[in-house]
Tab-separated table of C-alpha atoms and ligand atoms in Angstrom:
chain	number	residue	atom	x	y	z
A	1344	MET	CA	0.031	0.066	-0.033
A	1345	LYS	CA	1.401	3.283	-1.132
A	1346	LYS	CA	0.702	6.416	1.027
A	1347	ILE	CA	0.407	9.721	-0.801
A	1348	LEU	CA	0.185	13.008	0.877
A	1349	LEU	CA	-2.140	15.465	-1.010
A	1350	VAL	CA	-1.819	19.167	0.015
A	1351	GLY	CA	-4.664	21.549	-0.970
A	1352	ASN	CA	-8.426	21.501	-0.763
A	1353	GLY	CA	-9.855	22.798	-3.937
A	1354	ALA	CA	-11.495	21.346	-7.021
A	1355	ARG	CA	-8.014	20.695	-8.471
A	1356	GLU	CA	-7.006	18.651	-5.579
A	1357	HIS	CA	-10.412	16.712	-5.537
A	1358	VAL	CA	-9.818	15.646	-9.219
A	1359	ILE	CA	-6.224	14.799	-8.365
A	1360	ALA	CA	-7.464	12.521	-5.576
A	1361	GLU	CA	-10.023	10.970	-7.873
A	1362	THR	CA	-7.393	10.253	-10.418
A	1363	LEU	CA	-4.963	8.787	-7.990
A	1364	LYS	CA	-7.741	6.487	-6.789
A	1365	ARG	CA	-8.282	5.177	-10.310
A	1366	SER	CA	-4.763	3.832	-10.228
A	1367	PRO	CA	-4.619	-0.054	-10.362
A	1368	GLN	CA	-2.168	0.205	-7.542
A	1369	GLU	CA	-3.241	0.082	-3.931
A	1370	ILE	CA	-2.864	3.462	-2.505
A	1371	SER	CA	-4.076	5.513	0.487
A	1372	ILE	CA	-4.422	9.280	0.482
A	1373	ILE	CA	-3.486	11.503	3.439
A	1374	ALA	CA	-5.169	14.840	2.743
A	1375	TYR	CA	-4.202	18.135	4.268
A	1376	GLY	CA	-6.043	21.391	3.578
A	1377	LYS	CA	-7.499	24.701	4.986
A	1378	ALA	CA	-11.092	23.339	4.917
A	1379	LYS	CA	-12.910	20.163	4.597
A	1380	ASN	CA	-13.546	19.470	0.900
A	1381	PRO	CA	-16.401	16.811	0.887
A	1382	GLY	CA	-15.153	15.115	-2.292
A	1383	ILE	CA	-11.572	14.752	-1.112
A	1384	ALA	CA	-12.856	13.568	2.322
A	1385	THR	CA	-14.712	10.541	0.776
A	1386	LEU	CA	-11.501	9.591	-1.151
A	1387	ALA	CA	-8.928	10.143	1.538
A	1388	ASP	CA	-7.977	7.749	4.291
A	1389	LYS	CA	-7.137	10.587	6.705
A	1390	TYR	CA	-8.057	14.203	6.313
A	1391	GLU	CA	-6.391	16.868	8.406
A	1392	ILE	CA	-7.372	20.570	8.478
A	1393	GLY	CA	-4.603	23.094	9.005
A	1394	PRO	CA	-3.039	26.204	7.627
A	1395	LEU	CA	-1.318	26.364	4.195
A	1396	ASP	CA	0.659	29.463	4.915
A	1397	THR	CA	2.787	27.881	7.704
A	1398	PHE	CA	4.168	24.352	7.670
A	1399	GLU	CA	4.534	23.342	11.332
A	1400	GLN	CA	1.260	21.325	11.339
A	1401	LEU	CA	2.056	19.761	7.962
A	1402	LYS	CA	5.486	18.753	9.307
A	1403	LYS	CA	3.874	17.054	12.294
A	1404	LEU	CA	1.500	15.158	10.012
A	1405	VAL	CA	4.252	14.050	7.789
A	1406	ALA	CA	6.303	12.843	10.751
A	1407	GLU	CA	3.489	10.747	11.925
A	1408	GLU	CA	2.237	9.477	8.476
A	1409	LYS	CA	5.582	8.995	6.572
A	1410	PRO	CA	4.112	9.291	3.105
A	1411	ASP	CA	5.841	7.622	0.155
A	1412	PHE	CA	5.581	10.907	-1.716
A	1413	ALA	CA	3.610	14.110	-1.857
A	1414	ILE	CA	1.613	16.241	-4.311
A	1415	VAL	CA	1.241	19.940	-3.459
A	1416	GLY	CA	-1.630	21.394	-5.506
A	1417	PRO	CA	-1.963	25.117	-4.948
A	1418	ASP	CA	0.488	27.879	-6.011
A	1419	ASP	CA	0.932	29.740	-2.730
A	1420	PRO	CA	2.372	26.796	-0.659
A	1421	ILE	CA	4.562	25.801	-3.510
A	1422	ALA	CA	5.931	29.439	-3.859
A	1423	ASP	CA	6.353	29.546	-0.022
A	1424	GLY	CA	8.584	26.419	-0.068
A	1425	ALA	CA	6.257	23.549	0.953
A	1426	VAL	CA	8.178	21.154	-1.311
A	1427	ASP	CA	11.557	22.200	0.121
A	1428	THR	CA	10.141	21.619	3.633
A	1429	LEU	CA	8.863	18.199	2.732
A	1430	LEU	CA	12.176	17.289	1.064
A	1431	GLU	CA	14.091	18.227	4.286
A	1432	MET	CA	11.993	15.598	5.919
A	1433	GLY	CA	12.952	13.133	3.214
A	1434	ILE	CA	9.531	13.319	1.404
A	1435	ARG	CA	9.788	13.831	-2.487
A	1436	SER	CA	7.020	15.666	-4.217
A	1437	MET	CA	5.390	15.770	-7.639
A	1438	ALA	CA	5.575	19.611	-7.326
A	1439	PRO	CA	8.519	22.033	-7.842
A	1440	LEU	CA	11.110	23.328	-5.254
A	1441	GLN	CA	10.861	26.990	-4.475
A	1442	THR	CA	13.858	28.076	-6.698
A	1443	VAL	CA	12.213	26.624	-9.861
A	1444	ALA	CA	8.631	27.562	-8.834
A	1445	ARG	CA	9.720	31.102	-9.358
A	1446	LEU	CA	8.656	30.351	-12.843
A	1447	GLU	CA	5.179	31.180	-11.499
A	1448	SER	CA	5.757	33.410	-8.496
A	1449	SER	CA	8.167	35.937	-10.232
A	1450	LYS	CA	7.232	37.265	-13.708
A	1451	SER	CA	10.511	38.903	-14.064
A	1452	PHE	CA	12.455	35.773	-13.355
A	1453	THR	CA	10.670	33.978	-16.163
A	1454	ARG	CA	10.874	36.766	-18.680
A	1455	ASN	CA	14.664	37.186	-17.933
A	1456	LEU	CA	15.096	33.409	-18.097
A	1457	LEU	CA	13.702	33.028	-21.483
A	1458	ASN	CA	15.834	35.929	-22.877
A	1459	LYS	CA	18.995	34.692	-21.145
A	1460	TYR	CA	18.676	31.144	-22.620
A	1461	SER	CA	17.204	32.232	-26.103
A	1462	VAL	CA	13.950	30.507	-25.419
A	1463	PRO	CA	11.360	31.888	-27.986
A	1464	GLY	CA	7.959	33.234	-26.931
A	1465	ASN	CA	8.580	36.526	-24.996
A	1466	PRO	CA	6.927	39.528	-25.878
A	1467	LYS	CA	8.911	42.971	-25.804
A	1468	PHE	CA	9.264	43.570	-22.034
A	1469	LYS	CA	11.325	45.467	-19.504
A	1470	VAL	CA	11.646	45.230	-15.694
A	1471	PHE	CA	11.524	48.439	-13.762
A	1472	VAL	CA	12.531	49.250	-10.117
A	1473	ASP	CA	11.318	52.794	-10.284
A	1474	THR	CA	8.836	54.766	-12.484
A	1475	LYS	CA	11.463	57.087	-14.185
A	1476	GLU	CA	11.497	55.572	-17.635
A	1477	ILE	CA	8.177	53.852	-17.636
A	1478	LYS	CA	6.380	56.569	-19.705
A	1479	GLU	CA	8.967	56.441	-22.430
A	1480	PHE	CA	8.988	52.756	-22.658
A	1481	ILE	CA	5.106	52.520	-22.831
A	1482	ASP	CA	4.552	55.355	-25.252
A	1483	ASN	CA	7.748	54.819	-27.530
A	1484	ASP	CA	8.684	51.194	-27.524
A	1485	LEU	CA	5.244	49.677	-26.991
A	1486	GLY	CA	3.211	52.293	-28.826
A	1487	GLY	CA	0.675	52.549	-25.917
A	1488	ASN	CA	-0.327	48.902	-25.967
A	1489	PHE	CA	0.903	47.484	-22.704
A	1490	VAL	CA	0.514	45.178	-19.829
A	1491	VAL	CA	1.637	45.885	-16.258
A	1492	LYS	CA	2.487	42.789	-14.157
A	1493	ALA	CA	3.329	42.682	-10.390
A	1494	ASP	CA	6.352	40.588	-9.605
A	1495	GLY	CA	4.606	38.311	-7.181
A	1496	LEU	CA	1.518	36.315	-6.430
A	1497	MET	CA	-1.576	38.426	-6.000
A	1498	GLY	CA	-4.319	36.027	-6.402
A	1499	GLY	CA	-5.062	36.884	-10.001
A	1500	LYS	CA	-5.020	40.636	-9.354
A	1501	GLY	CA	-1.509	41.378	-10.318
A	1502	VAL	CA	-1.958	41.867	-13.966
A	1503	LYS	CA	-3.613	44.834	-15.706
A	1504	VAL	CA	-3.945	45.257	-19.461
A	1505	SER	CA	-4.259	48.630	-21.366
A	1506	GLY	CA	-7.523	49.218	-23.055
A	1507	GLU	CA	-9.230	46.941	-20.510
A	1508	HIS	CA	-8.213	47.828	-17.036
A	1509	LEU	CA	-5.779	50.732	-17.733
A	1510	HIS	CA	-7.013	53.621	-19.797
A	1511	SER	CA	-3.843	55.697	-20.106
A	1512	THR	CA	0.002	55.654	-19.577
A	1513	GLU	CA	-0.676	57.658	-16.327
A	1514	GLU	CA	-2.986	54.844	-15.059
A	1515	GLY	CA	-0.416	52.384	-16.090
A	1516	THR	CA	2.287	54.077	-14.190
A	1517	THR	CA	0.249	54.472	-10.968
A	1518	PHE	CA	-0.450	50.765	-10.964
A	1519	ALA	CA	3.288	50.072	-11.715
A	1520	LYS	CA	4.190	52.218	-8.722
A	1521	GLN	CA	1.809	50.154	-6.456
A	1522	CYS	CA	3.459	46.950	-7.784
A	1523	ILE	CA	7.103	48.390	-7.207
A	1524	ASP	CA	5.959	49.364	-3.635
A	1525	LYS	CA	4.736	45.782	-2.883
A	1526	PHE	CA	7.356	43.678	-4.614
A	1527	GLY	CA	10.298	46.016	-5.418
A	1528	ARG	CA	9.995	45.538	-9.180
A	1529	VAL	CA	7.395	45.530	-11.960
A	1530	VAL	CA	7.334	43.868	-15.530
A	1531	ILE	CA	5.813	45.978	-18.276
A	1532	GLU	CA	5.337	44.261	-21.569
A	1533	GLU	CA	3.779	44.457	-24.904
A	1534	LYS	CA	0.079	43.671	-25.175
A	1535	LEU	CA	-0.323	40.532	-27.342
A	1536	ILE	CA	-3.199	40.077	-29.623
A	1537	GLY	CA	-4.695	36.592	-30.252
A	1538	GLU	CA	-6.369	33.683	-28.634
A	1539	GLU	CA	-5.161	32.222	-25.411
A	1540	PHE	CA	-4.838	28.522	-24.587
A	1541	SER	CA	-3.545	26.498	-21.775
A	1542	LEU	CA	-0.948	23.771	-22.281
A	1543	MET	CA	-0.036	21.873	-19.204
A	1544	CYS	CA	3.015	19.444	-19.299
A	1545	PHE	CA	4.158	16.760	-16.942
A	1546	CYS	CA	7.855	17.556	-16.317
A	1547	ASP	CA	10.392	15.318	-14.642
A	1548	GLY	CA	13.155	17.849	-14.834
A	1549	THR	CA	14.440	16.670	-18.347
A	1550	HIS	CA	11.462	15.276	-20.085
A	1551	VAL	CA	8.324	17.104	-20.914
A	1552	VAL	CA	4.983	15.335	-21.717
A	1553	PRO	CA	2.036	17.505	-22.926
A	1554	MET	CA	-1.560	17.134	-21.935
A	1555	PRO	CA	-4.548	18.251	-24.159
A	1556	ALA	CA	-4.751	21.952	-25.024
A	1557	ILE	CA	-7.417	23.625	-23.100
A	1558	GLN	CA	-9.154	27.033	-23.178
A	1559	ASP	CA	-9.920	28.761	-20.000
A	1560	HIS	CA	-12.317	31.663	-19.538
A	1561	LYS	CA	-11.007	34.349	-17.084
A	1562	ARG	CA	-13.788	36.927	-17.263
A	1563	ALA	CA	-16.671	36.600	-14.829
A	1564	TYR	CA	-19.614	37.099	-17.228
A	1565	ASN	CA	-20.968	35.806	-20.390
A	1566	GLY	CA	-19.362	37.048	-23.638
A	1567	ASP	CA	-15.897	37.434	-21.877
A	1568	THR	CA	-17.076	40.528	-19.831
A	1569	GLY	CA	-16.524	41.564	-16.399
A	1570	PRO	CA	-13.489	41.261	-14.040
A	1571	ASN	CA	-10.822	38.617	-14.252
A	1572	THR	CA	-11.417	35.592	-12.088
A	1573	GLY	CA	-9.447	32.481	-11.280
A	1574	GLY	CA	-11.262	30.858	-14.248
A	1575	MET	CA	-15.070	30.463	-14.858
A	1576	GLY	CA	-14.777	27.314	-17.080
A	1577	THR	CA	-12.848	25.485	-19.643
A	1578	TYR	CA	-13.066	23.187	-22.635
A	1579	SER	CA	-10.852	20.747	-24.577
A	1580	ASP	CA	-11.486	18.877	-27.803
A	1581	ALA	CA	-11.448	15.160	-28.591
A	1582	ASP	CA	-8.297	15.634	-30.809
A	1583	HIS	CA	-6.557	17.313	-27.856
A	1584	LYS	CA	-6.162	20.517	-29.958
A	1585	LEU	CA	-8.493	23.443	-29.979
A	1586	PRO	CA	-10.717	24.356	-32.998
A	1587	PHE	CA	-8.996	27.830	-33.436
A	1588	ILE	CA	-5.385	26.835	-33.080
A	1589	THR	CA	-2.974	24.910	-35.451
A	1590	ASP	CA	-0.641	21.960	-34.909
A	1591	GLN	CA	2.146	24.376	-35.254
A	1592	ASP	CA	0.883	26.578	-32.424
A	1593	ILE	CA	0.883	23.522	-30.103
A	1594	ARG	CA	4.379	22.397	-31.391
A	1595	GLU	CA	5.662	25.843	-30.509
A	1596	ALA	CA	4.075	25.800	-26.986
A	1597	ILE	CA	5.702	22.315	-26.381
A	1598	GLU	CA	9.152	23.600	-27.604
A	1599	ILE	CA	8.930	26.687	-25.377
A	1600	THR	CA	8.055	24.447	-22.342
A	1601	LYS	CA	10.924	21.993	-23.153
A	1602	LYS	CA	13.483	24.703	-23.559
A	1603	THR	CA	12.274	26.445	-20.440
A	1604	ALA	CA	12.764	23.259	-18.371
A	1605	GLN	CA	16.297	23.035	-19.699
A	1606	ALA	CA	16.915	26.757	-18.917
A	1607	LEU	CA	15.607	26.397	-15.402
A	1608	PHE	CA	18.073	23.513	-14.692
A	1609	LYS	CA	20.994	25.519	-16.113
A	1610	GLU	CA	20.036	28.562	-14.178
A	1611	THR	CA	19.262	26.970	-10.864
A	1612	GLY	CA	20.770	23.492	-10.725
A	1613	ALA	CA	17.465	22.233	-9.697
A	1614	GLU	CA	15.192	20.117	-11.813
A	1615	PHE	CA	11.503	21.216	-12.277
A	1616	LYS	CA	9.326	18.315	-11.057
A	1617	GLY	CA	5.774	18.618	-11.459
A	1618	ILE	CA	3.397	20.466	-13.852
A	1619	MET	CA	4.678	23.177	-16.119
A	1620	TYR	CA	1.439	24.996	-17.123
A	1621	GLY	CA	1.914	27.464	-19.876
A	1622	GLY	CA	-0.563	30.178	-20.648
A	1623	PHE	CA	-0.074	30.786	-24.322
A	1624	ILE	CA	-1.395	33.026	-26.935
A	1625	ALA	CA	-1.608	32.251	-30.659
A	1626	THR	CA	-0.812	35.367	-32.507
A	1627	LYS	CA	-0.164	36.363	-36.109
A	1628	ASN	CA	3.550	35.937	-35.274
A	1629	GLY	CA	3.186	32.478	-33.803
A	1630	THR	CA	2.787	31.312	-30.226
A	1631	LYS	CA	3.844	33.628	-27.396
A	1632	LEU	CA	4.134	33.014	-23.683
A	1633	ILE	CA	1.737	34.927	-21.396
A	1634	GLU	CA	2.876	33.269	-18.344
A	1635	PHE	CA	3.989	29.985	-16.626
A	1636	ASN	CA	2.346	28.303	-13.844
A	1637	ALA	CA	4.056	25.732	-11.665
A	1638	ARG	CA	1.037	23.513	-10.961
A	1639	PHE	CA	-2.153	22.142	-12.466
A	1640	GLY	CA	-4.510	24.752	-13.774
A	1641	ASP	CA	-7.818	25.166	-11.909
A	1642	PRO	CA	-10.038	24.546	-13.900
A	1643	GLU	CA	-7.886	22.915	-16.433
A	1644	ALA	CA	-7.043	19.896	-14.186
A	1645	MET	CA	-10.736	18.964	-14.445
A	1646	ASN	CA	-10.441	18.700	-18.138
A	1647	ALA	CA	-7.188	16.743	-18.394
A	1648	LEU	CA	-7.162	14.312	-15.450
A	1649	PRO	CA	-10.522	12.707	-15.889
A	1650	ILE	CA	-9.586	11.608	-19.388
A	1651	LEU	CA	-5.997	10.377	-18.395
A	1652	GLU	CA	-5.765	6.717	-19.347
A	1653	THR	CA	-2.222	6.166	-17.813
A	1654	ASP	CA	-1.819	5.233	-14.248
A	1655	PHE	CA	-1.356	8.664	-12.544
A	1656	VAL	CA	0.460	7.188	-9.600
A	1657	GLU	CA	3.080	5.899	-11.911
A	1658	ILE	CA	3.315	9.162	-13.736
A	1659	CYS	CA	3.975	10.966	-10.335
A	1660	GLU	CA	6.650	8.408	-9.407
A	1661	ARG	CA	8.385	8.766	-12.818
A	1662	ILE	CA	8.319	12.548	-12.522
A	1663	ILE	CA	9.998	12.193	-9.043
A	1664	ASP	CA	12.599	9.609	-10.484
A	1665	GLY	CA	13.181	11.369	-13.701
A	1666	THR	CA	12.052	8.508	-15.908
A	1667	LEU	CA	8.897	9.946	-17.622
A	1668	ASP	CA	10.339	9.211	-20.975
A	1669	GLN	CA	9.872	5.514	-20.382
A	1670	LEU	CA	6.213	5.850	-20.068
A	1671	ASP	CA	3.638	6.135	-22.829
A	1672	VAL	CA	1.274	8.792	-21.429
A	1673	LYS	CA	-2.315	8.524	-23.019
A	1674	PHE	CA	-5.440	10.628	-22.738
A	1675	ALA	CA	-8.796	9.340	-24.035
A	1676	PRO	CA	-9.927	10.948	-27.346
A	1677	LYS	CA	-12.820	12.876	-25.715
A	1678	ALA	CA	-13.895	16.436	-25.491
A	1679	THR	CA	-14.536	17.968	-22.053
A	1680	VAL	CA	-16.354	21.091	-20.755
A	1681	CYS	CA	-16.031	22.279	-17.187
A	1682	LYS	CA	-18.307	24.976	-15.728
A	1683	TYR	CA	-17.758	26.605	-12.386
A	1684	VAL	CA	-20.579	27.674	-9.997
A	1685	VAL	CA	-19.464	30.716	-7.948
A	1686	PRO	CA	-20.822	32.893	-5.064
A	1687	GLU	CA	-22.907	35.903	-6.146
A	1688	GLY	CA	-20.582	38.965	-6.457
A	1689	TYR	CA	-17.551	36.832	-7.147
A	1690	PRO	CA	-14.781	37.980	-7.696
A	1691	GLU	CA	-14.935	41.438	-6.410
A	1692	ASN	CA	-17.759	41.462	-3.696
A	1693	PRO	CA	-18.685	37.772	-3.148
A	1694	VAL	CA	-21.309	36.821	-0.518
A	1695	LYS	CA	-19.384	34.861	2.109
A	1696	GLY	CA	-20.069	31.739	4.022
A	1697	LYS	CA	-23.472	31.149	2.406
A	1698	LYS	CA	-24.991	27.525	2.315
A	1699	ILE	CA	-25.580	25.683	-0.972
A	1700	GLU	CA	-28.035	22.963	-1.703
A	1701	ILE	CA	-27.077	20.390	-4.268
A	1702	GLY	CA	-30.083	18.668	-5.759
A	1703	LYS	CA	-29.993	15.845	-8.192
A	1704	VAL	CA	-27.055	15.977	-10.485
A	1705	PRO	CA	-27.363	13.842	-13.595
A	1706	LYS	CA	-25.200	10.696	-13.306
A	1707	GLU	CA	-23.129	11.334	-16.442
A	1708	VAL	CA	-21.965	14.824	-15.026
A	1709	LYS	CA	-18.780	14.779	-12.867
A	1710	MET	CA	-18.966	17.126	-9.951
A	1711	TYR	CA	-15.906	18.511	-8.192
A	1712	TYR	CA	-16.088	20.485	-4.874
A	1713	ALA	CA	-13.910	23.732	-4.687
A	1714	SER	CA	-13.877	26.414	-2.067
A	1715	VAL	CA	-16.647	24.861	0.144
A	1716	ASP	CA	-16.607	23.613	3.718
A	1717	GLN	CA	-18.550	20.654	4.902
A	1718	LYS	CA	-20.195	21.340	8.213
A	1719	GLU	CA	-22.553	19.248	10.195
A	1720	ASP	CA	-25.573	20.963	8.795
A	1721	GLY	CA	-24.461	21.120	5.108
A	1722	ILE	CA	-22.097	22.623	2.588
A	1723	TYR	CA	-20.971	26.266	2.930
A	1724	MET	CA	-19.276	28.294	0.252
A	1725	SER	CA	-16.204	30.524	1.185
A	1726	SER	CA	-15.968	33.595	-1.166
A	1727	SER	CA	-14.396	31.778	-4.150
A	1728	ARG	CA	-15.349	29.341	-6.680
A	1729	ALA	CA	-17.665	26.662	-5.282
A	1730	LEU	CA	-18.460	23.762	-7.467
A	1731	ALA	CA	-17.276	22.508	-10.882
A	1732	PHE	CA	-19.294	20.428	-13.385
A	1733	VAL	CA	-17.626	18.534	-15.997
A	1734	GLY	CA	-19.155	16.909	-19.177
A	1735	ILE	CA	-17.146	14.446	-21.241
A	1736	ALA	CA	-18.373	13.436	-24.737
A	1737	ASP	CA	-17.190	12.910	-28.341
A	1738	THR	CA	-17.622	16.648	-29.258
A	1739	ILE	CA	-17.274	19.860	-27.306
A	1740	SER	CA	-20.923	20.634	-28.109
A	1741	ASP	CA	-22.257	17.420	-26.394
A	1742	ALA	CA	-19.888	17.839	-23.505
A	1743	GLU	CA	-21.288	21.270	-23.060
A	1744	LYS	CA	-24.801	20.059	-22.856
A	1745	ILE	CA	-23.843	17.496	-20.137
A	1746	ALA	CA	-22.074	19.922	-17.980
A	1747	ALA	CA	-24.906	22.527	-18.379
A	1748	SER	CA	-27.602	19.939	-17.415
A	1749	ALA	CA	-26.274	19.965	-13.829
A	1750	LEU	CA	-26.303	23.709	-13.244
A	1751	SER	CA	-30.080	23.810	-12.252
A	1752	SER	CA	-29.419	21.373	-9.538
A	1753	ILE	CA	-27.704	23.910	-7.334
A	1754	SER	CA	-29.603	26.427	-5.297
A	1755	GLY	CA	-28.164	29.241	-3.333
A	1756	LYS	CA	-26.650	32.597	-3.883
A	1757	VAL	CA	-24.706	31.577	-6.886
A	1758	PHE	CA	-23.990	32.230	-10.669
A	1759	TYR	CA	-22.217	30.829	-13.572
A	1760	ARG	CA	-21.380	31.500	-17.221
A	1761	ASP	CA	-23.699	29.633	-19.458
A	1762	ASP	CA	-21.734	30.398	-22.746
A	1763	ILE	CA	-18.482	28.356	-22.020
A	1764	GLY	CA	-18.153	25.534	-24.509
A	1765	THR	CA	-21.195	26.626	-26.620
A	1766	ASP	CA	-20.890	26.406	-30.395
A	1767	ALA	CA	-21.638	30.275	-30.682
A	1768	LEU	CA	-18.532	31.182	-28.395
A	1769	ILE	CA	-16.210	28.752	-30.133
A	1770	GLN	CA	-17.172	30.151	-33.628
A	1771	LYS	CA	-16.310	33.572	-32.273
A	1772	ARG	CA	-12.756	32.245	-31.380
A	1773	ILE	CA	-12.326	30.657	-34.840
A	1774	ASP	CA	-13.457	33.890	-36.511
A	1775	HIS	CA	-11.100	36.008	-34.357
A	1776	MET	CA	-8.142	33.869	-35.142
A	1777	LYS	CA	-8.951	33.828	-38.995
A	1778	GLU	CA	-9.162	37.638	-38.798
A	1779	ILE	CA	-5.738	37.900	-37.005
A	1780	ARG	CA	-3.884	35.438	-39.242
A	1781	GLY	CA	-5.324	37.313	-42.249
B	2485	AMP	P1	-1.292	36.223	-16.268
B	2485	AMP	O1	-1.547	36.313	-14.762
B	2485	AMP	O2	0.042	36.610	-16.615
B	2485	AMP	O3	-1.803	34.913	-16.908
B	2485	AMP	O4	-2.273	37.438	-16.874
B	2485	AMP	C1	-3.640	37.279	-16.731
B	2485	AMP	C2	-4.262	37.635	-18.023
B	2485	AMP	O5	-3.820	38.944	-18.441
B	2485	AMP	C3	-3.966	36.671	-19.090
B	2485	AMP	O6	-4.941	35.588	-19.110
B	2485	AMP	C4	-4.149	37.526	-20.303
B	2485	AMP	O7	-5.629	37.566	-20.685
B	2485	AMP	C5	-3.845	38.918	-19.790
B	2485	AMP	N1	-2.309	39.072	-20.316
B	2485	AMP	C6	-1.225	38.853	-19.611
B	2485	AMP	N2	-0.108	39.201	-20.279
B	2485	AMP	C7	-0.579	39.703	-21.505
B	2485	AMP	C8	0.136	40.166	-22.689
B	2485	AMP	N3	1.360	40.266	-22.748
B	2485	AMP	N4	-0.746	40.490	-23.757
B	2485	AMP	C9	-2.091	40.430	-23.685
B	2485	AMP	N5	-2.659	39.963	-22.463
B	2485	AMP	C10	-2.008	39.511	-21.523
B	2486	LIG	N1	-6.894	28.538	-14.858
B	2486	LIG	C1	-6.287	29.533	-14.228
B	2486	LIG	C2	-5.204	29.064	-13.214
B	2486	LIG	O1	-5.250	28.034	-12.749
B	2486	LIG	O2	-4.373	29.818	-12.812
């Protein structure tokens, strides 16, 4: 019996737990998170609730349980060195050490790394430690089309785009100043025009194995309007590509990921073990990198893992051992659509601590619990995404209908986007990319 420690209590960790449990190997899961996720609780052999921003309680649990290996799901504990702490106790993880996790936690680190090692995919960018030359860079070098990026984790609020959140060079400079005050540095870069896609890869430090390409929807409301969120929903196609991107776009994304893994090792002497999740954008000049994350995407994990056909436990072990190349990793040729149900007012003024009732969910729908807490009298939302519904079918259109069929089973102060994965929205992407490619 293998014992696996799973850190994190969101929908991403729920689907990770489910995928571990599908392994033909006998395993037990020791779960550790900030709240009781009812889905993980039914799959885990032990569930401990404790903080994720300090590791004392986690260390005590590890000393008692002595897991064979660990998976750390969320970005914050990874950036804070949870994997290093576990390694000091002799526990290896399918998640990166702090030094290579800078790939996500520091935008300037990643942009500089790509330039230093000639990895393609960077837009024009510059790192500033004061505001003196910002105006000139924005107006002259970038022609007024710019993005300001805080150099640390800000829960999805650290990036502002001109024309969307910033309406003048002055507004950009003011936000840049706030970022410098908080993190000492700010990245300002060219605003790229195209369609975004997520490409997550398993990485053992040397070898990189791609998962299906996925499109996330960051905006809160239908038609890609409203504030940015953690992601309101996602879809993937049966051929593991997306209807608006080409084979070449995906090849370029994989190449950028591979070369970045090599660059990380040269730069730090540490191997990246875990998930390299690139947020890419297909542009008229090829695939560019928006950002890297050092973990599974949420919701993207709910698209990729349910159709993973290879033993996930073996994948994790091979990532840890550096032998991922000896395994044929397969995903079922199925389309997937994931839709998130979130509290009213999310993300800016979400209702907090409200109860939700889950009625009859159609049996072909997969349901994953996210930021909810199971109490004696029912399930309560926190202030973030609450429940994810996933449909799996031969086409995106059918997968969408399956996921959507579950939405009416939820009652409470919630909302969701009903356009994700619909034919109309996908056609819009295809038309947009046609227009860009000319
Ligand atoms: P990030 O946290 O870097 O993924 O940025 C959040 C969102 O900001 C992305 O999903 C994009 O929609 C947008 N964004 C970030 N960088 C750029 C860029 N260089 N050009 C255009 N949009 C960007
Ligand atoms: N899907 C967005 C994220 O996981 O960061």
